[in-house]
Short mmCIF file of C-alpha atoms and ligand atoms in Angstrom, two decimals:
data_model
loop_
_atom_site.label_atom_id
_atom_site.label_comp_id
_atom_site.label_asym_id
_atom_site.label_seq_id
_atom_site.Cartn_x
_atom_site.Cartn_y
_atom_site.Cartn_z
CA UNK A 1298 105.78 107.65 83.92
CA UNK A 1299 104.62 110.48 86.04
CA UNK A 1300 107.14 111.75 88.86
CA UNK A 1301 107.83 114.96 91.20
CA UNK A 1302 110.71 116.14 90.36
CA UNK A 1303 112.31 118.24 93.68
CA UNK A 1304 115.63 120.47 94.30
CA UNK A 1305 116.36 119.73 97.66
CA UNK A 1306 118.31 122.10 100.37
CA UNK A 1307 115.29 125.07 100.55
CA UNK A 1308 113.94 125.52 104.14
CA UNK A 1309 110.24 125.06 104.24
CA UNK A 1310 108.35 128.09 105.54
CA UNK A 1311 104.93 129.57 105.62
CA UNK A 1312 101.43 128.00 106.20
CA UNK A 1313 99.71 124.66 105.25
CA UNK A 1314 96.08 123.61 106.10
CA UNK A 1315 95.56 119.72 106.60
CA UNK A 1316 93.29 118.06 104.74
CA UNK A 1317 90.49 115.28 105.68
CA UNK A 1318 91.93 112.09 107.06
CA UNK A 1319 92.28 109.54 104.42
CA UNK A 1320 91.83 106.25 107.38
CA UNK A 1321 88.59 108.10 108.82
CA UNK A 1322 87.25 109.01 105.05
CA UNK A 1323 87.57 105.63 104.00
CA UNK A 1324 85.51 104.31 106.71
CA UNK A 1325 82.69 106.68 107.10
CA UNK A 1326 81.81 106.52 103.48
CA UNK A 1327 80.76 102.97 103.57
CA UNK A 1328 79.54 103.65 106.82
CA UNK A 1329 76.96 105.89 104.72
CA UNK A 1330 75.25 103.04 103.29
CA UNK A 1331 74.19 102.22 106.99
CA UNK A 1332 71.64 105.15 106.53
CA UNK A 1333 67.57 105.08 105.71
CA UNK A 1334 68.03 108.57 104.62
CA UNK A 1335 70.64 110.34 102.62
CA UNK A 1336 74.16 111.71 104.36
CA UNK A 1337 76.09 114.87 103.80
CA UNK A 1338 79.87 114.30 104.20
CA UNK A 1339 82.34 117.34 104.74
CA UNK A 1340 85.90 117.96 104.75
CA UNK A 1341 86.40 115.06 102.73
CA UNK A 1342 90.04 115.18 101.16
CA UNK A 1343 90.71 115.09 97.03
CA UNK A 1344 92.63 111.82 97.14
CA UNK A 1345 92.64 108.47 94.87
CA UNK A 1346 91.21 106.75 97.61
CA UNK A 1347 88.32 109.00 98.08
CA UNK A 1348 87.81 108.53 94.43
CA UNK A 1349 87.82 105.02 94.65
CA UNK A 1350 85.17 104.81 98.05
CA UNK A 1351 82.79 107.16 96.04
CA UNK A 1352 83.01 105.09 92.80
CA UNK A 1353 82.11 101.92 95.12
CA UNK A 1354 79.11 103.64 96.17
CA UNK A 1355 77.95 104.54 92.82
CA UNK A 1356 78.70 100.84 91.35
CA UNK A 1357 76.08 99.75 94.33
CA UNK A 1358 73.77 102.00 92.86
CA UNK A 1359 73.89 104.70 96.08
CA UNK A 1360 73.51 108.11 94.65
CA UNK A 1361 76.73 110.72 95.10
CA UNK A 1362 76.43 113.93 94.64
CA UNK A 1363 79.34 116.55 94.68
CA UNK A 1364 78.53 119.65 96.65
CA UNK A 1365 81.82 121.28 96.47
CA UNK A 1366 85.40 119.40 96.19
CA UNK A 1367 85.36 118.36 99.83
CA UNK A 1368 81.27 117.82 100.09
CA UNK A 1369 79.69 115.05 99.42
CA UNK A 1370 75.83 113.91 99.46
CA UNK A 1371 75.27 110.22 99.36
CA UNK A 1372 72.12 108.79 98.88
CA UNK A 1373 71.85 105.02 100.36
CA UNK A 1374 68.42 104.46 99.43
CA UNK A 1375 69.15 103.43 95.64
CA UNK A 1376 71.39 100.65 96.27
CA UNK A 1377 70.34 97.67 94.46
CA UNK A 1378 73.31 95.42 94.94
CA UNK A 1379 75.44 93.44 97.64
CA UNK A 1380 78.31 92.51 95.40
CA UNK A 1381 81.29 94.93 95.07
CA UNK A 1382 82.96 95.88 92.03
CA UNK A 1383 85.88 93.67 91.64
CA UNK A 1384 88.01 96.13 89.59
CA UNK A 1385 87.29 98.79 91.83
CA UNK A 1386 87.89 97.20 94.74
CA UNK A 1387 91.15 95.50 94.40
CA UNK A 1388 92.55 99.36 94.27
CA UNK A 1389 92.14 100.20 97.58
CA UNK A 1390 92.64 98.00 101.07
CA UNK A 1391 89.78 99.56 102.93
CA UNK A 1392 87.41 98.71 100.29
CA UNK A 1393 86.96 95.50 102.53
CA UNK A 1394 85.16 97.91 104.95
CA UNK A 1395 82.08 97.62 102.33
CA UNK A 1396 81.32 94.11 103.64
CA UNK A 1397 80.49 95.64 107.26
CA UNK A 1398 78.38 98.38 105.74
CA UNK A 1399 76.69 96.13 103.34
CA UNK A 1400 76.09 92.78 105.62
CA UNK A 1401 75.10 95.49 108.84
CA UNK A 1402 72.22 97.20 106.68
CA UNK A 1403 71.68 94.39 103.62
CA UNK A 1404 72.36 90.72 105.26
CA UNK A 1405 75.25 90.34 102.77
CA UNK A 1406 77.86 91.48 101.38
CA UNK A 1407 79.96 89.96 98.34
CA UNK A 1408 83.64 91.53 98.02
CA UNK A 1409 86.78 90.69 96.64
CA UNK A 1410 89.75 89.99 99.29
CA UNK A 1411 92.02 93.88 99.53
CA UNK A 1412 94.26 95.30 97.93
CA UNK A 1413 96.35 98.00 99.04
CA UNK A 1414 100.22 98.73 100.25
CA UNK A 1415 102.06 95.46 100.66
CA UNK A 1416 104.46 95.49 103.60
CA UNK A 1417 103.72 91.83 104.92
CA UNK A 1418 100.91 89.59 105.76
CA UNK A 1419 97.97 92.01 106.23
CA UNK A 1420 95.30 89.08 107.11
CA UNK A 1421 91.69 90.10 107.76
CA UNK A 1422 91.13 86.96 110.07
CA UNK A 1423 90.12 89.07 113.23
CA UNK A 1424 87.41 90.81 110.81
CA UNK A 1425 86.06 87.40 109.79
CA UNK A 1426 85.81 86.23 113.78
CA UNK A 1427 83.42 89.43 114.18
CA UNK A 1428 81.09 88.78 111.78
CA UNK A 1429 81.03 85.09 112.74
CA UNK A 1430 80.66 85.75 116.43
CA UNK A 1431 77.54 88.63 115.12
CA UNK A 1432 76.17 85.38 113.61
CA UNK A 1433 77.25 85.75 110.14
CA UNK A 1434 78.12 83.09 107.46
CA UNK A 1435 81.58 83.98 105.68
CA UNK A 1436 82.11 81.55 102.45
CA UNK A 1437 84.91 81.71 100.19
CA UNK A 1438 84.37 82.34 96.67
CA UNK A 1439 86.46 81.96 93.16
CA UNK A 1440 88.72 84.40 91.80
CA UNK A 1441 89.75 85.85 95.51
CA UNK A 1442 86.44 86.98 96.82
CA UNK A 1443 83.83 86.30 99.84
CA UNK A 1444 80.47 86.48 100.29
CA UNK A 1445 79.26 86.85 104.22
CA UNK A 1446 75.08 86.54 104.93
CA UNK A 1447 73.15 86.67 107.39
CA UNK A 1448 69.28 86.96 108.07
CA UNK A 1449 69.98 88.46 111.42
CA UNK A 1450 73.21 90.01 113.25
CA UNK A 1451 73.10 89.36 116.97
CA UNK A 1452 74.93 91.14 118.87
CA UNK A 1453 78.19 89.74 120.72
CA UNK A 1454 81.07 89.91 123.08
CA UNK A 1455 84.09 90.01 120.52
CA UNK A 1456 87.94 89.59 121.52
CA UNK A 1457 90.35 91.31 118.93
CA UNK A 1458 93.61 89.31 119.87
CA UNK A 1459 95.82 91.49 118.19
CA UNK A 1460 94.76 95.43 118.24
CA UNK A 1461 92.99 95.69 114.52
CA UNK A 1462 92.25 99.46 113.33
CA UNK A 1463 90.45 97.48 110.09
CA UNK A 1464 88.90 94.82 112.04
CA UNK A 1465 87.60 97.63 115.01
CA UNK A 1466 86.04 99.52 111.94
CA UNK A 1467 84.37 96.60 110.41
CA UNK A 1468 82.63 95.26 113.16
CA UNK A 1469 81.20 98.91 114.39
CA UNK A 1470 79.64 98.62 110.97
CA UNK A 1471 78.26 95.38 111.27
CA UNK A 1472 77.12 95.66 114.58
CA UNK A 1473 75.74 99.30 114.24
CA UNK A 1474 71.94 98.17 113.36
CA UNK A 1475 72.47 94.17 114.65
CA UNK A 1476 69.95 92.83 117.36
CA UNK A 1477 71.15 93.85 120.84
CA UNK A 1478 74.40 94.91 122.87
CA UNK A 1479 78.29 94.19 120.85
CA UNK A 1480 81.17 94.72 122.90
CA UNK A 1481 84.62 94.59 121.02
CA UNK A 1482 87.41 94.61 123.50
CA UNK A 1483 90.84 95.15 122.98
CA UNK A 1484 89.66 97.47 120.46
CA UNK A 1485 91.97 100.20 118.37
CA UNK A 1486 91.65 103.76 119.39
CA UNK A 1487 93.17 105.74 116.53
CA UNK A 1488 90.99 109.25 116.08
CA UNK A 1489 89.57 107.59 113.07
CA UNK A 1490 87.97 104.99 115.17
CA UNK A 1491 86.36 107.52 117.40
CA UNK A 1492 85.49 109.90 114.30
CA UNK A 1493 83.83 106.66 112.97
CA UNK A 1494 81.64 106.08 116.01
CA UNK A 1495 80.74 109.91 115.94
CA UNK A 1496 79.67 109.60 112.27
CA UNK A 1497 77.70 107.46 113.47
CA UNK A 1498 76.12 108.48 116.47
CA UNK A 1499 75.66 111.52 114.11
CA UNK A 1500 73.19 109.66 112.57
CA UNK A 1501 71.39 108.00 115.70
CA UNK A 1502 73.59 105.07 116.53
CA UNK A 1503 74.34 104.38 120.01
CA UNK A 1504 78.18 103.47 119.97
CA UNK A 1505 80.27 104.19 123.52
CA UNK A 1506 83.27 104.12 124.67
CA UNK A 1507 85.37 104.75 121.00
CA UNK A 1508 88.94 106.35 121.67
CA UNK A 1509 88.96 102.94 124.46
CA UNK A 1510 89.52 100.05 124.21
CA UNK A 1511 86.25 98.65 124.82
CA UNK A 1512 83.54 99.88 122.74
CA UNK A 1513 79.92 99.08 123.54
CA UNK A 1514 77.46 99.51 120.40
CA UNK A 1515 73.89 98.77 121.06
CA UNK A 1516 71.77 98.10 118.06
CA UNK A 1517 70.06 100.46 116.37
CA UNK A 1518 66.88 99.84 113.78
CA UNK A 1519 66.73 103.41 112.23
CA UNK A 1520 69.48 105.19 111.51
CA UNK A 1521 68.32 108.90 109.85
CA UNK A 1522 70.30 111.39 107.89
CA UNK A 1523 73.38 113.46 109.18
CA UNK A 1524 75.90 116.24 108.23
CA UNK A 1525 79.30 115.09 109.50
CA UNK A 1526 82.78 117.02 108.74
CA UNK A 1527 86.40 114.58 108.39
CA UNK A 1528 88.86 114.97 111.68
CA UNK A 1529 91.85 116.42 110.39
CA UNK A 1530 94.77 114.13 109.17
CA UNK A 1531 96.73 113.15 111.80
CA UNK A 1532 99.51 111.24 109.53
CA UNK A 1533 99.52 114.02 106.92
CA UNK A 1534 100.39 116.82 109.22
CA UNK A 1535 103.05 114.42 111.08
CA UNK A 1536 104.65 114.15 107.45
CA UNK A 1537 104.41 118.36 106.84
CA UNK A 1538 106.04 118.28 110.76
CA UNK A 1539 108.93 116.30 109.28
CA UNK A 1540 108.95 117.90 106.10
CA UNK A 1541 109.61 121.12 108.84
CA UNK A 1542 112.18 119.52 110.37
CA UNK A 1543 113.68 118.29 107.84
CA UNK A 1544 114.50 121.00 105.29
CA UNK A 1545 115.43 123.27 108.65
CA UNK A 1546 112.64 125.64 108.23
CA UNK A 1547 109.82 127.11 109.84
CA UNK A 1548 106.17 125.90 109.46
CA UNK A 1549 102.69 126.45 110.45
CA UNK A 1550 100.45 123.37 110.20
CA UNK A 1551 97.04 124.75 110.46
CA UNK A 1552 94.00 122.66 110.60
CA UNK A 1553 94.84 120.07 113.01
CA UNK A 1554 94.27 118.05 116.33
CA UNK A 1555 97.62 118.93 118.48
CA UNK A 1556 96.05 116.07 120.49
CA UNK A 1557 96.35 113.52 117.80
CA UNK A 1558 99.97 114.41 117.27
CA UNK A 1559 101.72 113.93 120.95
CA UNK A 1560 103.71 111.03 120.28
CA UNK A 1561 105.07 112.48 116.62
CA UNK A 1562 105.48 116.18 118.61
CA UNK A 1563 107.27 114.76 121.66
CA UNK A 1564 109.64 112.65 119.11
CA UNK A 1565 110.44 115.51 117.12
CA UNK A 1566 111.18 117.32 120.33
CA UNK A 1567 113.40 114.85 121.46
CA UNK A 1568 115.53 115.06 118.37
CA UNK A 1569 115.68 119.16 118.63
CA UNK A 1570 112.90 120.53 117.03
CA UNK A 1571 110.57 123.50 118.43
CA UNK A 1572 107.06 122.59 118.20
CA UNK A 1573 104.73 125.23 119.67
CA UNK A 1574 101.08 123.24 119.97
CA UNK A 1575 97.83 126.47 119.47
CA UNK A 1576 93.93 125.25 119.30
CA UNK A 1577 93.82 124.05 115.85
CA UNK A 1578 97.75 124.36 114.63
CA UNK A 1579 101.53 123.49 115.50
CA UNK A 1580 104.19 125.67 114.55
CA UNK A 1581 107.16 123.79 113.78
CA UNK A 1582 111.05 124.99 113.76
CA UNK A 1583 114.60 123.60 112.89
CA UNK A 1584 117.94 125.26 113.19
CA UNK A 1585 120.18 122.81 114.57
CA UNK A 1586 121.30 119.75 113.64
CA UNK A 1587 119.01 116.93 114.87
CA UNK A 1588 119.93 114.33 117.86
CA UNK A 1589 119.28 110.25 117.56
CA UNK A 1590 116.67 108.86 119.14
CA UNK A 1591 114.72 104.90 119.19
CA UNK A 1592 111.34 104.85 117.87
CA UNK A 1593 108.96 101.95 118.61
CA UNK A 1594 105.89 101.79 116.34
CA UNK A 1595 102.77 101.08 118.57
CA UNK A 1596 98.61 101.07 118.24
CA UNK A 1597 97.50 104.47 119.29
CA UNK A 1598 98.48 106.54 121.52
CA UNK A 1599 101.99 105.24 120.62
CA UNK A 1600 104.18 106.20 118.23
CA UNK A 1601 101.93 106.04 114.69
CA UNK A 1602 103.73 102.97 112.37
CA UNK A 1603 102.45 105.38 109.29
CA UNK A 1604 105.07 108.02 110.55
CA UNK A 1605 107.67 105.33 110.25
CA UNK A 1606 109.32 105.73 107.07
CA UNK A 1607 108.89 109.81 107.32
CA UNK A 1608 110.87 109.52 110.90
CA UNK A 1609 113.74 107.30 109.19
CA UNK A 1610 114.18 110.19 107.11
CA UNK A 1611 115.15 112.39 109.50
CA UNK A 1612 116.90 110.72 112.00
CA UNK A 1613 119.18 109.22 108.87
CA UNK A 1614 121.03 112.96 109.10
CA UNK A 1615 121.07 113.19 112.98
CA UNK A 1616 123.77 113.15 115.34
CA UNK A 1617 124.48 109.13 116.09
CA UNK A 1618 122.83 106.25 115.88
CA UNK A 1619 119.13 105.63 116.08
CA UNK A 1620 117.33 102.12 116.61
CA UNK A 1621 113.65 102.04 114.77
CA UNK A 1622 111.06 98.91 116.42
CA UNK A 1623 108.59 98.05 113.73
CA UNK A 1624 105.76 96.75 116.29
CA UNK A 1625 102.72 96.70 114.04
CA UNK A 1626 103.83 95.54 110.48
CA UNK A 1627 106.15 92.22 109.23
CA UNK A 1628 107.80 94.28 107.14
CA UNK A 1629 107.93 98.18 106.97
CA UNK A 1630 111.36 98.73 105.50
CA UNK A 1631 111.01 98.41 101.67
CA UNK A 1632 111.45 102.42 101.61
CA UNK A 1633 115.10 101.35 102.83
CA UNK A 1634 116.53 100.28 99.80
CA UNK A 1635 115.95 103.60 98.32
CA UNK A 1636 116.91 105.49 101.41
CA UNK A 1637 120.25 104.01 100.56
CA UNK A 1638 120.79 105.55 97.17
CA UNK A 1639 120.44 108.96 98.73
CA UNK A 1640 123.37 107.90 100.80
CA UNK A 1641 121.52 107.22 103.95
CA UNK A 1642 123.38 104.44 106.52
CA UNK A 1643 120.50 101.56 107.91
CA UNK A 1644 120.75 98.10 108.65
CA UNK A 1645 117.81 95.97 109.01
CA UNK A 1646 117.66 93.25 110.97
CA UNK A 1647 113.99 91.19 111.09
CA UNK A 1648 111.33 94.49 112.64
CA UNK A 1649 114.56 96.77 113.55
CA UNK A 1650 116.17 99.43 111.98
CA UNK A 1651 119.48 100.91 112.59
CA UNK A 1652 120.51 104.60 111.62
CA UNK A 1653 124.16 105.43 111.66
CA UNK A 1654 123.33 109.42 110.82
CA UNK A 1655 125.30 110.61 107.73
CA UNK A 1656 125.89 115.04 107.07
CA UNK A 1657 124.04 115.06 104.59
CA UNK A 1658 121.43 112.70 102.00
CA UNK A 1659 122.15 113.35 98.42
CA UNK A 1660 119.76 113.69 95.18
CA UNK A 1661 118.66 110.60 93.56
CA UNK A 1662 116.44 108.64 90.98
CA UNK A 1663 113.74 106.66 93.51
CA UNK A 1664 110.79 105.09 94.04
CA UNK A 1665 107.80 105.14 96.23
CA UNK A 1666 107.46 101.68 96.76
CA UNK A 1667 104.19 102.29 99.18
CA UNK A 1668 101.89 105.13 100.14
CA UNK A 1669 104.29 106.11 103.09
CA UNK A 1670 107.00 105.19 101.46
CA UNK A 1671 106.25 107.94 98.98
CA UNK A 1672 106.31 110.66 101.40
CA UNK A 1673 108.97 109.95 103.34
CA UNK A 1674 111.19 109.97 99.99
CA UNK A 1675 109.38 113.56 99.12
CA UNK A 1676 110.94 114.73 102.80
CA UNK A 1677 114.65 113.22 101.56
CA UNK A 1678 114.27 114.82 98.14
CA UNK A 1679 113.46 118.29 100.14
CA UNK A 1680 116.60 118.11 102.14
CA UNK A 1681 118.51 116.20 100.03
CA UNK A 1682 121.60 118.28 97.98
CA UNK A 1683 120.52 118.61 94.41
CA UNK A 1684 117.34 117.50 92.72
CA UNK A 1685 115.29 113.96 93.27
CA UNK A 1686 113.00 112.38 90.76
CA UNK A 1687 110.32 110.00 92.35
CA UNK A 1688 108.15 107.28 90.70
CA UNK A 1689 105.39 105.55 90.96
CA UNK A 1690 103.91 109.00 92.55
CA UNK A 1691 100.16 107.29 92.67
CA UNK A 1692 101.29 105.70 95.67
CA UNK A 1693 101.36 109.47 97.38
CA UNK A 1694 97.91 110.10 95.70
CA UNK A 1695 96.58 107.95 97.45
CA UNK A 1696 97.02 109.61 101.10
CA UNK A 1697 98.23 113.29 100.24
CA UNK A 1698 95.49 115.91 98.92
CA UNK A 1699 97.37 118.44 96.30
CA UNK A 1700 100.83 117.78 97.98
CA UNK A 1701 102.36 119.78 94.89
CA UNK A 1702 100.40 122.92 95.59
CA UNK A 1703 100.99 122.30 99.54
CA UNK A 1704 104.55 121.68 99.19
CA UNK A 1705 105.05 124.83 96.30
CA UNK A 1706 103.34 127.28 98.60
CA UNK A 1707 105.52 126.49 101.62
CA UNK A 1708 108.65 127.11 99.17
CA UNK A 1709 109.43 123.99 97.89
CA UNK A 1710 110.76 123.57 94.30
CA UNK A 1711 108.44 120.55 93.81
CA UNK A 1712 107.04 119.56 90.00
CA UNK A 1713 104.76 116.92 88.40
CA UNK A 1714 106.95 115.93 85.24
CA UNK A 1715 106.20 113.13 82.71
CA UNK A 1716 109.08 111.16 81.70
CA UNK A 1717 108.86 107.83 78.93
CA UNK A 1718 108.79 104.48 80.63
CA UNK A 1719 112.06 102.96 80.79
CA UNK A 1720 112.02 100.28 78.19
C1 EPZ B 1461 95.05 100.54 109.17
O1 EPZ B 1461 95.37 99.37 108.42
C2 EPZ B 1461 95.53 101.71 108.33
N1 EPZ B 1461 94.80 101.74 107.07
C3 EPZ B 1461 97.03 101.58 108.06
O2 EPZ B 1461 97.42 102.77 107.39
C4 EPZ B 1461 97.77 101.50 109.39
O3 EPZ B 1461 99.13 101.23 109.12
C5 EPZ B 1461 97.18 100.41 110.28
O4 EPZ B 1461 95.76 100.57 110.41
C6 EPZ B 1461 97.79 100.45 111.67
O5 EPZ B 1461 97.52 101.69 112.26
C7 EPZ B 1461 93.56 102.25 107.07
O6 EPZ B 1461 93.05 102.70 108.09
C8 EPZ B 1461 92.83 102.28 105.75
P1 EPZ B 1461 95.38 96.75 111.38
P2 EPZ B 1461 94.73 97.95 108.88
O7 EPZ B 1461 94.23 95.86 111.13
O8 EPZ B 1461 93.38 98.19 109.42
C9 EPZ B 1461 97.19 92.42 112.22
C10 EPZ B 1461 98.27 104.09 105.67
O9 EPZ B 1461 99.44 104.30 105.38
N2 EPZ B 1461 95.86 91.92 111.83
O10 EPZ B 1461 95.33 97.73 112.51
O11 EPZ B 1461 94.91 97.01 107.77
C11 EPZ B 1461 97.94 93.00 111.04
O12 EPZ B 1461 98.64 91.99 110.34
C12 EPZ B 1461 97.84 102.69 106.01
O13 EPZ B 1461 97.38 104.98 105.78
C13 EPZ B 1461 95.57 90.58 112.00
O14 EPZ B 1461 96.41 89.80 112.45
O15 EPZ B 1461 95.74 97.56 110.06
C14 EPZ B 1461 98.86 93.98 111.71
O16 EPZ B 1461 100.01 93.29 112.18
C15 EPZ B 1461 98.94 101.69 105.78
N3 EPZ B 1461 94.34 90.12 111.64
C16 EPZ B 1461 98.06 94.48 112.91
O17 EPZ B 1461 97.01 93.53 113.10
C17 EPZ B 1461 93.37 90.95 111.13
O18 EPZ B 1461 92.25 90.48 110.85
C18 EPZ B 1461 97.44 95.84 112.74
O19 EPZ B 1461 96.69 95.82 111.53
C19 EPZ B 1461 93.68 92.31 110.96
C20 EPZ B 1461 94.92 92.78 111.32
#
């Protein structure tokens, strides 16, 4: 099995540029198939995920070619197929976002149900209501898949009950090129929605009103080529602002939206840190030991639930006791468990998490047990005393472009071992 092996206790220091966002990459290249005419796609980040997308593309018989490691050309015009690759697909959660693409520019769209991080129900019901309410027809297939048709998308007034970053996405897609005026209200405003819409527009949609939550898209019969460059990644640089914080030292995240980092800066604040916000960079600083504070995981602008687990890692070695609200996800606390053998203190009762802080975590054998999971045990193993091995590390490949290097160049004593599977 592959792990990072990491000797804890160095302060962090130095520079590190953000990559692409992984939840606005994984939309827009889908979105690509929307096109009549090929799309150039920049600041894309070297991740599994981004791997997987292209190799979707490909299996629909779009063209992809690699202009440099972070530039992509895809070329819609080739596709000859609706159905997804089933192998492919069950890799990755967002592949689902292929049925918008597919049933907004081809009628239909055959897919197999996600896969992905498992931290509760993740249903795609609110998805389904869009495309019903655009006119489509969603039937459930064998073996875990769905086919949704339709000879013509009309567009529709659409209600997400619940705020839906996945659903939001889907329906832009669908709606981008249907007959007529879709509204979706109550609709997520992450900065991968609105990078999303911009793709878009890039390319001659007419979408208003993304970063609110009511966005108006108004049909669009032609949608021509465009050059469009990834926001930065507004969860990556929150976990390189922990990492900061956490190993006491002093780093400059460049390459980023301060905007898209408020609620993470003003929590880090309140626990002691010194973030300095510039145009495209924070600087962020540790010295003293941090102070509890309650953290309530929210849809954007609140408090982003993919900072969760990296947050729990530092505020297990503040001053007092902390209280963590999961408001998004069922369950978000499978990283707890191996918390615990680094000697962190946290009860968990139903979507709440209690942090009695200890002095100090200590080295351990652990697991990432999901994607964020994975990073927030790479921020224990950097402040932890002695040296952490993590498994299952694809989980972390999935979301974090050349953490090693990144990580190694800020200090770190961070190393991709191979070790034989336990029998
Ligand atoms: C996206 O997941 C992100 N993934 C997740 O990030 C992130 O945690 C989540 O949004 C919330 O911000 C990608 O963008 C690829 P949702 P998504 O639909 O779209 C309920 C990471 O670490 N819901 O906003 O699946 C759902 O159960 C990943 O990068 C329905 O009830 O999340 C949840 O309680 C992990 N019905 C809430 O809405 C639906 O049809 C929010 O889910 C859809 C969702």
């Amino acid at each position: 099995m592959r792990k990072y092996r990491i000797k804890g206790g160095i302060p962090l220091s130095g520079a590190v540029d953000i990559s692409g966002a992984k939840n606005a990459v994984v939309a827009i290249l889908p979105a690509a198939l929307l096109a009549d005419e090929p799309c150039r796609v920049e600041n894309i980040p070297n991740i599994k995920d981004v791997a997987v997308s292209l190799k979707l593309l490909e299996s629909l018989g779009a063209k992809v070619t690699h202009i440099d490691d972070n530039t992509v050309e895809i070329d819609p015009t080739t596709v000859g197929t609706c159905e997804v690759n089933d192998d492919l697909a069950r890799n990755m959660r967002a592949s689902y976002y292929f049925i918008g693409a597919l049933l907004g520019k081809h009628g239909r769209a055959r897919v197999p149900m996600p896969g992905g991080c498992w931290f509760g129900e993740r249903p795609i019901d609110l998805h389904l209501k869009g495309f019903r309410a655009l006119g489509a027809e969603v039937t459930p297939l064998e073996n875990d898949c769905i086919e949704v048709c339709s000879n013509q998308l009309m567009g529709n007034s659409i209600y997400l009950d619940t705020v839906s970053v996945g659903a939001t996405v889907n329906i832009m897609l669908a709606a981008v090129r249907a007959m007529g005026m879709t509204i979706i209200e109550n609709a997520a405003k992450e900065p991968h929605i609105v990078d999303l819409a911009n793709f878009l527009n890039t390319m001659g949609a007419d979408i208003r009103g993304a970063g609110t939550d009511v966005i108006k898209i108004r049909g669009t019969q032609y949608l021509h080529s465009a050059t469009y460059s990834i926001i930065p990644d507004q969860i990556e640089a929150g976990t390189y602002m922990a990492m900061a914080v956490a190993t006491k030292g002093d780093v400059l995240v460049r390459n980023v939206i301060p905007k898209h980092l408020e609620s993470i800066t003003a929590k880090l604040i309140e626990m002691g840190a010194i973030v300095e916000e510039m145009d495209d960079a924070v600087r962020v600083r540790c010295s003293d030991t941090l102070q509890h504070c309650n953290i309530k995981t929210m849809p954007h602008p609140g408090f982003p639930t993919d900072m969760q687990p990296q947050i729990a890692v530092l505020l297990s070695t503040a001053q007092g006791v902390s209280h963590i609200t999961e408001g998004i996800w069922e369950n978000r606390y499978r990283y707890v468990d191996e918390l615990r053998l680094m000697g962190a203190d946290i009860e968990v009762r139903g979507n709440t998490a209690t942090i009695t802080g200890v002095p100090q975590l200590t080295a351990a054998d652990v697991m990432a047990v999901d994607l964020r999971a994975g990073a927030a045990m790479v921020i224990a193993g950097l402040a932890a005393e002695g040296t952490t091995e993590i498994g299952n590390i694809r989980y972390i490949e999935r979301g974090y472009e050349n953490i090693v290097n990144k990580l190694t160049r800020l200090g770190a004593e961070i190393s991709l071992i191979e070790v034989p599977d336990e029998a």
